[in-house]
PDB file of C-alpha atoms in Angstrom:
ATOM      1  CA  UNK D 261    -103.300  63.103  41.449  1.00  0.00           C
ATOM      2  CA  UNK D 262    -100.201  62.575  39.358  1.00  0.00           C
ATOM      3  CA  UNK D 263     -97.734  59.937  40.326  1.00  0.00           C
ATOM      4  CA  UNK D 264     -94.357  60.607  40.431  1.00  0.00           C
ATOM      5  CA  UNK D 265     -90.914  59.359  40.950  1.00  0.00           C
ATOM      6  CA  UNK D 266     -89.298  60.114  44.769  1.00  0.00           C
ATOM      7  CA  UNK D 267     -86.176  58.050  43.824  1.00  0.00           C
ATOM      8  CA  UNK D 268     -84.063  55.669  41.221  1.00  0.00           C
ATOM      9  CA  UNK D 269     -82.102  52.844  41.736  1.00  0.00           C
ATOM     10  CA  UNK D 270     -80.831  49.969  39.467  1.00  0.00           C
ATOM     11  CA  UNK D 271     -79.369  46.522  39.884  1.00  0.00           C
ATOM     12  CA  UNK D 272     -77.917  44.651  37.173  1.00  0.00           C
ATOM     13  CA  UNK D 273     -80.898  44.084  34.875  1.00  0.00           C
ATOM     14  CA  UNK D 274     -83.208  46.661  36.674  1.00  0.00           C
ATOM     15  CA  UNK D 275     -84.712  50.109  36.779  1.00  0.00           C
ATOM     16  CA  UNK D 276     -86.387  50.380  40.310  1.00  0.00           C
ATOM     17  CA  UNK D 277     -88.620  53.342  40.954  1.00  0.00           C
ATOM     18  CA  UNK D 278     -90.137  54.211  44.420  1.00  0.00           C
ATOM     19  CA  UNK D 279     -93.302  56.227  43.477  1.00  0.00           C
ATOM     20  CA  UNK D 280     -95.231  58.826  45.396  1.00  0.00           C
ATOM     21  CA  UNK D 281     -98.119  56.832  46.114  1.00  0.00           C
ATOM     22  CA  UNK D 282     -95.947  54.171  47.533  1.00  0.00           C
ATOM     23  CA  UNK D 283     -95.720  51.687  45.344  1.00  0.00           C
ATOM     24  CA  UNK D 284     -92.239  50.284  43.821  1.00  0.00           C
ATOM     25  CA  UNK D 285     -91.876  49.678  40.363  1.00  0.00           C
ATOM     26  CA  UNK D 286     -89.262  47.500  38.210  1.00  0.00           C
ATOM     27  CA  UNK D 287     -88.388  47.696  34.929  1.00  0.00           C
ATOM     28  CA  UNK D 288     -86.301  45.946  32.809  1.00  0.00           C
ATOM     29  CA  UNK D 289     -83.018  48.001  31.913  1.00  0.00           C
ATOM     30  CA  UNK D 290     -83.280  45.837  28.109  1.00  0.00           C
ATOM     31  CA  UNK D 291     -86.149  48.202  27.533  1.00  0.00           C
ATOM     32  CA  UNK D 292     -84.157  50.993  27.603  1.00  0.00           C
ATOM     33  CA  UNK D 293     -80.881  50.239  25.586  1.00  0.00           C
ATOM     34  CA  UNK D 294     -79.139  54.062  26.648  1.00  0.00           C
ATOM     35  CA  UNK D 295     -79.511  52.745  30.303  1.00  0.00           C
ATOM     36  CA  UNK D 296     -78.517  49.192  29.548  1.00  0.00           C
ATOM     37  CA  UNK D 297     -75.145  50.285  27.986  1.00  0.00           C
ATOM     38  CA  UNK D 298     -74.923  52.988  30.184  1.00  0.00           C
ATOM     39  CA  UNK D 299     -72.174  52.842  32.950  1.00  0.00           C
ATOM     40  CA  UNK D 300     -73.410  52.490  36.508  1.00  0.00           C
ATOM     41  CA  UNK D 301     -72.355  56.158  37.347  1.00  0.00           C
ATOM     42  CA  UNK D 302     -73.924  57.707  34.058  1.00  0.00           C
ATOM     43  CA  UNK D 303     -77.537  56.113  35.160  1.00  0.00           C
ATOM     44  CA  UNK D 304     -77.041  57.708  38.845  1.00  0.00           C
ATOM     45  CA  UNK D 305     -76.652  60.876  37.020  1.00  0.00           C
ATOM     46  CA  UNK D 306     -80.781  61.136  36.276  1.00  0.00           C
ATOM     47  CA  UNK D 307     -83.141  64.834  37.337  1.00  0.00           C
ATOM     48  CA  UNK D 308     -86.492  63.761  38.544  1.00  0.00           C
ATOM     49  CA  UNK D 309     -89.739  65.849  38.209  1.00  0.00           C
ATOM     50  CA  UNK D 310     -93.161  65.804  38.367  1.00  0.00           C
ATOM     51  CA  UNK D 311     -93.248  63.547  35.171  1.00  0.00           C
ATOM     52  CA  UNK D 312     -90.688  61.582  34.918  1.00  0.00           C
ATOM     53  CA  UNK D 313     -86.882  60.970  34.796  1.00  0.00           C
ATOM     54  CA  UNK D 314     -84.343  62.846  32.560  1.00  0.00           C
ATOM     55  CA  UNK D 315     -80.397  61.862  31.480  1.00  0.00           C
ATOM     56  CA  UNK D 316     -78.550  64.723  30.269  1.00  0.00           C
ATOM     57  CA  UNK D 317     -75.408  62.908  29.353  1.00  0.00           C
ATOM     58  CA  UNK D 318     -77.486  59.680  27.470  1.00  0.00           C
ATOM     59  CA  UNK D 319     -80.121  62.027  26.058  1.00  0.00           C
ATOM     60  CA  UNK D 320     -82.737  59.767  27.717  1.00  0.00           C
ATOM     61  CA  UNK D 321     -86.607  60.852  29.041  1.00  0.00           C
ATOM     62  CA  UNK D 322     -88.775  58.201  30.761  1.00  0.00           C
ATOM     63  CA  UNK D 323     -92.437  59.390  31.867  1.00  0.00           C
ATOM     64  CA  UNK D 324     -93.979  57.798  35.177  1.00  0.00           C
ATOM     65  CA  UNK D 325     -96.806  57.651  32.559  1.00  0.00           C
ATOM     66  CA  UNK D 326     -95.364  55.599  30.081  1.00  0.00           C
ATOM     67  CA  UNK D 327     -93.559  53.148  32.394  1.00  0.00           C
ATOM     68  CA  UNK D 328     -97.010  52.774  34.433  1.00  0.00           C
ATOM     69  CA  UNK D 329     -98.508  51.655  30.906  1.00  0.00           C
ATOM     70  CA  UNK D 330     -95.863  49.144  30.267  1.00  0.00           C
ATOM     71  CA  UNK D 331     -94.556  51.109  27.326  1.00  0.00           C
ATOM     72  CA  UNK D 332     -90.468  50.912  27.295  1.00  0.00           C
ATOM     73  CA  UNK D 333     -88.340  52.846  25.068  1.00  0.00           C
ATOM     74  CA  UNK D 334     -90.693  55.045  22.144  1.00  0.00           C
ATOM     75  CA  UNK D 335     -87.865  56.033  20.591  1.00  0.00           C
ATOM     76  CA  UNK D 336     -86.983  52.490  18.988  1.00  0.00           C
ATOM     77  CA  UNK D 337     -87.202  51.884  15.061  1.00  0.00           C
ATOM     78  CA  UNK D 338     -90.915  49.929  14.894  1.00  0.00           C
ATOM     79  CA  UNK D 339     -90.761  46.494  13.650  1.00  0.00           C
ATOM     80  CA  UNK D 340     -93.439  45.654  10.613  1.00  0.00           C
ATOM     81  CA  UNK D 341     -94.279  42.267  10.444  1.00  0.00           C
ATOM     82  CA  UNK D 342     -94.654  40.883   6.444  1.00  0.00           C
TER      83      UNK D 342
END
């Protein structure tokens, strides 16, 4: 069975997800600097599907997958230790 997202909502520091197997998950907006910057109204403006969560306007795609893993935004610059 695939989780997926039923609905979004956000708070001021928060991504909260209400998942199809009933659990509710948090995540921290910092991990995903399009939504942190984003204006309230802009991260209302998400598509759900099966897997995952899509922004049009920010150009932003979080999978149920990833955030279930604890992985935040993939698409940051890695940082290399010397």
């Amino acid at each position: 069975m695939t989780t997926s997202a039923k609905s979004v909502h956000f708070d001021d520091n928060n991504m909260w997800l209400a998942l199809s197997d009933g659990r509710t998950l948090g995540v921290p907006l910092a991990w995903f600097p399009r939504l942190l910057h984003a204006t309230p109204e802009q991260r209302q403006q998400c598509e759900l599907s099966v897997n995952g969560i899509h922004w049009e306007a920010l150009d932003e795609d979080i999978s149920i997958a990833g955030l279930l893993a604890g992985r935040g935004n993939a698409t940051a610059p890695k940082k290399i230790a010397a």
